[in-house]
């Protein structure tokens, strides 16, 4: 079965500092990996996704993530945090399993706080 | 601005009430989903419709009843709910149901069962 583990339910950084949100996955098939962001009182917005090809994926708002198969990881980074980045971030995996194609399995989420 | 619109945004209902959540997508997609987001659990897939046919019912209690009259609309009918059903219900859609297809979410409907 596929699963996603996000290390750290809360991460706090200072404005201008590096953002690193960790995600590890488990999958018996080649995974498709996603990062979504949820701002307060809103739905989920896609930040970026990895399907095939280049392992370094660039997304919106300056975020990027690198797929590392050997480490089963898909960590999300941003070089310089902005106050507007404060939100909850979800890592998700999708793949063919049990006939339920295309469904996302989500991690528990990481809340990012940005200090002035 | 979102291509997936959910109404109402907030709903308070008693345990004996019957209510419905509505979702409409303006993206030309042909797959639609209901997810449940509660404080204590990760996002949970509830139902999947592909080409208006239900293809997934993820062990959801029968007090939740989905309806997909066409590829643009999805409903979640609610009756005799329990307080533990209070959560954010997210509708989503995608173009096709294949792995790797991006799923687009609405802003959610906050449900409180009293």
Coordinates of N, CA and C in Angstrom, one line a residue, chain A:
Chain A
X1 N 0.8 -1.2 0.0 CA 0.0 0.0 0.0 C 0.9 1.2 0.0
X2 N 0.4 2.3 -0.6 CA 1.1 3.5 -0.6 C 0.9 4.4 0.6
X3 N 1.9 5.1 1.0 CA 1.7 6.0 2.1 C 2.7 7.2 2.0
X4 N 2.4 8.2 2.8 CA 3.2 9.4 2.8 C 3.4 9.8 4.3
X5 N 4.7 10.1 4.6 CA 5.0 10.6 5.9 C 5.6 12.0 5.8
X6 N 5.0 12.9 6.5 CA 5.6 14.2 6.5 C 6.2 14.4 7.9
X7 N 7.5 14.7 7.9 CA 8.2 14.8 9.2 C 8.0 16.2 9.7
X8 N 7.5 16.3 10.9 CA 7.2 17.6 11.5 C 5.9 18.2 11.2
X9 N 5.0 18.2 12.2 CA 3.7 18.8 12.0 C 3.7 20.3 12.0
X10 N 4.7 20.9 12.6 CA 4.9 22.3 12.6 C 6.3 22.7 12.3
X11 N 6.5 23.6 11.5 CA 7.8 24.1 11.2 C 7.8 25.7 11.2
X12 N 8.7 26.3 11.9 CA 8.8 27.7 12.1 C 10.1 28.2 11.5
X13 N 10.0 29.2 10.7 CA 11.2 29.8 10.1 C 11.1 31.3 10.2
X14 N 12.2 32.0 10.1 CA 12.2 33.4 10.0 C 12.1 33.9 8.6
X15 N 11.5 35.1 8.4 CA 11.4 35.6 7.1 C 12.8 35.7 6.5
X16 N 12.9 35.3 5.2 CA 14.1 35.3 4.5 C 15.0 34.0 4.7
X17 N 14.6 33.2 5.6 CA 15.3 31.9 5.8 C 14.9 30.8 4.9
X18 N 15.7 29.8 4.8 CA 15.3 28.6 3.9 C 14.2 27.9 4.5
X19 N 13.3 27.5 3.6 CA 12.2 26.6 4.0 C 12.5 25.2 3.5
X20 N 12.4 24.3 4.4 CA 12.5 22.8 4.1 C 11.4 22.1 4.8
X21 N 10.6 21.5 4.0 CA 9.5 20.6 4.5 C 9.7 19.2 3.9
X22 N 9.7 18.3 4.8 CA 10.1 16.9 4.5 C 9.0 16.0 4.2
X23 N 9.2 15.2 3.2 CA 8.2 14.2 2.8 C 8.9 12.9 2.3
X24 N 8.5 11.8 2.9 CA 8.9 10.5 2.5 C 7.7 9.7 2.1
X25 N 7.9 8.9 1.1 CA 6.7 8.1 0.6 C 7.1 6.6 0.5
X26 N 6.1 5.8 0.4 CA 6.2 4.4 0.2 C 5.3 4.0 -0.9
X27 N 5.8 3.3 -1.9 CA 5.0 3.0 -3.1 C 5.6 1.7 -3.7
X28 N 4.7 0.8 -4.1 CA 5.2 -0.4 -4.8 C 5.3 -0.2 -6.3
X29 N 4.8 0.9 -6.8 CA 4.9 1.3 -8.2 C 5.5 2.6 -8.3
X30 N 6.0 2.9 -9.5 CA 6.6 4.3 -9.7 C 5.6 5.3 -9.3
X31 N 6.0 6.2 -8.4 CA 5.0 7.2 -7.8 C 4.9 8.4 -8.6
X32 N 3.8 9.0 -8.5 CA 3.6 10.4 -8.9 C 3.4 11.2 -7.6
X33 N 4.1 12.3 -7.5 CA 4.2 13.0 -6.2 C 3.8 14.4 -6.3
X34 N 3.1 14.9 -5.3 CA 2.5 16.2 -5.4 C 2.7 17.0 -4.0
X35 N 2.8 18.3 -4.1 CA 2.8 19.1 -3.0 C 1.6 20.1 -3.2
X36 N 0.8 20.2 -2.2 CA -0.3 21.1 -2.2 C -0.2 22.1 -1.0
X37 N -0.7 23.3 -1.1 CA -0.7 24.2 0.0 C -2.2 24.6 0.3
X38 N -2.4 24.8 1.6 CA -3.7 25.2 2.0 C -3.6 26.4 2.9
X39 N -4.1 27.5 2.5 CA -4.1 28.7 3.3 C -5.4 28.7 4.2
X40 N -5.4 29.4 5.2 CA -6.5 29.4 6.2 C -7.8 29.6 5.5
X41 N -8.7 28.7 5.8 CA -10.1 28.8 5.4 C -10.2 28.7 3.8
X42 N -9.3 28.0 3.3 CA -9.3 27.8 1.8 C -9.1 26.3 1.5
X43 N -9.3 26.0 0.2 CA -9.1 24.6 -0.2 C -7.6 24.4 -0.5
X44 N -7.3 23.3 -1.2 CA -5.9 23.0 -1.5 C -5.5 23.5 -2.9
X45 N -4.4 24.0 -3.0 CA -3.8 24.5 -4.2 C -2.6 23.8 -4.6
X46 N -2.5 23.3 -5.8 CA -1.3 22.6 -6.3 C -0.1 23.5 -6.3
X47 N 1.0 23.1 -5.7 CA 2.3 23.8 -5.7 C 3.1 23.3 -6.9
X48 N 3.2 22.0 -6.9 CA 4.1 21.3 -7.9 C 3.8 19.8 -7.9
X49 N 4.2 19.2 -9.0 CA 4.1 17.7 -9.0 C 5.2 17.1 -9.8
X50 N 5.5 15.9 -9.5 CA 6.5 15.1 -10.2 C 5.8 13.9 -10.8
X51 N 6.0 13.7 -12.1 CA 5.4 12.5 -12.8 C 6.6 11.7 -13.3
X52 N 7.2 12.2 -14.3 CA 8.4 11.5 -14.9 C 9.4 12.6 -15.3
X53 N 10.6 12.2 -15.7 CA 11.5 13.1 -16.2 C 12.4 13.8 -15.2
X54 N 12.7 15.0 -15.3 CA 13.6 15.8 -14.4 C 13.1 15.6 -13.0
X55 N 14.1 15.3 -12.1 CA 13.8 15.0 -10.7 C 13.7 16.3 -9.9
X56 N 14.2 17.4 -10.4 CA 14.0 18.6 -9.7 C 12.8 19.4 -10.3
X57 N 11.8 19.6 -9.5 CA 10.6 20.1 -10.0 C 10.4 21.5 -9.5
X58 N 10.1 22.5 -10.3 CA 9.8 23.8 -9.9 C 8.3 24.1 -9.9
X59 N 7.9 24.8 -8.9 CA 6.5 25.1 -8.7 C 6.2 26.6 -8.7
X60 N 5.0 26.9 -8.1 CA 4.6 28.3 -8.0 C 5.2 28.9 -6.7
X61 N 5.2 30.2 -6.7 CA 5.7 31.0 -5.5 C 7.1 30.7 -5.1
X62 N 7.9 30.2 -6.0 CA 9.3 30.0 -5.7 C 9.7 28.7 -5.0
X63 N 8.7 27.8 -4.9 CA 9.0 26.5 -4.3 C 9.5 25.5 -5.3
X64 N 10.3 24.6 -4.9 CA 10.7 23.5 -5.7 C 10.9 22.2 -4.8
X65 N 10.9 21.1 -5.5 CA 11.1 19.8 -4.8 C 11.9 18.9 -5.6
X66 N 12.6 18.0 -4.9 CA 13.5 17.1 -5.7 C 13.1 15.6 -5.3
X67 N 12.8 14.9 -6.4 CA 12.5 13.5 -6.2 C 13.8 12.7 -6.1
X68 N 13.9 12.0 -5.0 CA 15.1 11.1 -4.8 C 14.6 9.7 -4.5
X69 N 14.7 8.9 -5.6 CA 14.2 7.5 -5.5 C 14.9 6.7 -4.4
X70 N 16.2 6.9 -4.4 CA 17.0 6.1 -3.4 C 16.7 6.4 -2.0
X71 N 16.2 7.6 -1.8 CA 15.8 8.0 -0.4 C 14.3 8.0 -0.2
X72 N 13.6 7.6 -1.2 CA 12.1 7.7 -1.2 C 11.6 9.0 -0.6
X73 N 12.2 10.1 -1.1 CA 11.9 11.4 -0.6 C 11.4 12.3 -1.6
X74 N 10.7 13.4 -1.2 CA 10.2 14.4 -2.1 C 10.1 15.7 -1.3
X75 N 11.2 16.2 -0.8 CA 11.2 17.3 0.1 C 11.0 18.6 -0.6
X76 N 10.2 19.5 0.0 CA 9.9 20.8 -0.6 C 10.8 21.9 0.0
X77 N 11.3 22.8 -0.9 CA 12.2 23.8 -0.4 C 11.8 25.1 -1.1
X78 N 12.2 26.2 -0.4 CA 12.2 27.6 -0.9 C 13.3 28.3 -0.3
X79 N 14.1 29.0 -1.1 CA 15.4 29.6 -0.6 C 15.1 30.7 0.5
X80 N 14.0 31.4 0.3 CA 13.8 32.6 1.2 C 12.3 32.7 1.5
X81 N 12.0 32.5 2.8 CA 10.6 32.5 3.2 C 10.0 33.9 3.2
X82 N 8.8 33.9 2.9 CA 8.0 35.2 2.9 C 6.8 35.0 3.9
X83 N 6.4 36.1 4.5 CA 5.3 36.0 5.4 C 4.1 35.3 4.8
X84 N 3.9 35.6 3.5 CA 2.7 35.0 2.8 C 2.8 33.5 2.6
X85 N 4.0 32.9 2.9 CA 4.1 31.4 2.8 C 3.5 30.7 4.0
X86 N 3.1 31.4 5.0 CA 2.5 30.8 6.2 C 1.2 30.1 5.8
X87 N 1.2 28.8 5.9 CA 0.1 27.9 5.5 C 0.3 26.5 5.9
X88 N -0.5 25.6 5.5 CA -0.3 24.2 5.7 C 0.0 23.5 4.4
X89 N 1.0 22.7 4.4 CA 1.5 22.0 3.2 C 1.3 20.5 3.3
X90 N 0.8 20.0 2.2 CA 0.5 18.6 2.1 C 1.3 17.9 1.0
X91 N 1.9 16.8 1.3 CA 2.5 16.0 0.3 C 1.6 14.8 0.0
X92 N 1.5 14.4 -1.3 CA 0.6 13.4 -1.6 C 1.3 12.5 -2.7
X93 N 0.9 11.2 -2.7 CA 1.4 10.3 -3.7 C 0.2 9.7 -4.4
X94 N 0.4 9.4 -5.7 CA -0.7 8.8 -6.5 C 0.0 7.7 -7.4
X95 N -0.8 6.7 -7.6 CA -0.2 5.6 -8.4 C -1.3 4.6 -8.7
X96 N -1.0 3.7 -9.6 CA -1.9 2.6 -9.9 C -1.9 1.6 -8.8
X97 N -3.0 1.4 -8.1 CA -3.0 0.4 -7.1 C -4.5 0.0 -6.9
X98 N -4.7 -1.2 -6.8 CA -6.0 -1.8 -6.5 C -7.1 -1.3 -7.5
X99 N -6.7 -0.8 -8.6 CA -7.7 -0.3 -9.6 C -8.1 1.1 -9.3
X100 N -7.6 1.7 -8.2 CA -8.0 3.0 -7.9 C -7.0 4.0 -8.4
X101 N -7.1 4.2 -9.7 CA -6.1 5.0 -10.3 C -6.4 6.5 -10.0
X102 N -5.3 7.2 -9.9 CA -5.5 8.7 -9.9 C -5.8 9.2 -8.5
X103 N -6.1 8.3 -7.5 CA -6.4 8.9 -6.2 C -5.2 9.3 -5.4
X104 N -5.3 10.3 -4.7 CA -4.2 10.8 -3.9 C -4.2 10.3 -2.5
X105 N -3.1 9.9 -2.0 CA -2.9 9.6 -0.6 C -2.1 10.7 0.0
X106 N -2.7 11.3 1.0 CA -2.0 12.5 1.6 C -1.3 12.2 2.8
X107 N -0.3 13.0 3.1 CA 0.4 13.0 4.4 C -0.5 13.8 5.4
X108 N -0.1 13.9 6.6 CA -0.9 14.6 7.6 C -0.7 16.1 7.6
X109 N 0.2 16.6 6.8 CA 0.4 18.0 6.6 C 1.4 18.6 7.6
X110 N 2.0 19.7 7.1 CA 3.0 20.4 7.9 C 2.6 21.9 7.9
X111 N 2.4 22.5 9.1 CA 2.0 23.9 9.2 C 3.3 24.7 9.3
X112 N 3.4 25.6 8.4 CA 4.6 26.5 8.3 C 4.2 27.8 8.9
X113 N 5.0 28.3 9.9 CA 4.9 29.6 10.4 C 6.1 30.4 10.0
X114 N 5.9 31.7 9.7 CA 7.0 32.5 9.3 C 7.1 33.7 10.2
X115 N 8.2 33.9 10.9 CA 8.4 34.9 11.9 C 9.0 36.2 11.2
X116 N 8.5 37.3 11.6 CA 9.1 38.6 11.0 C 10.6 38.7 11.4

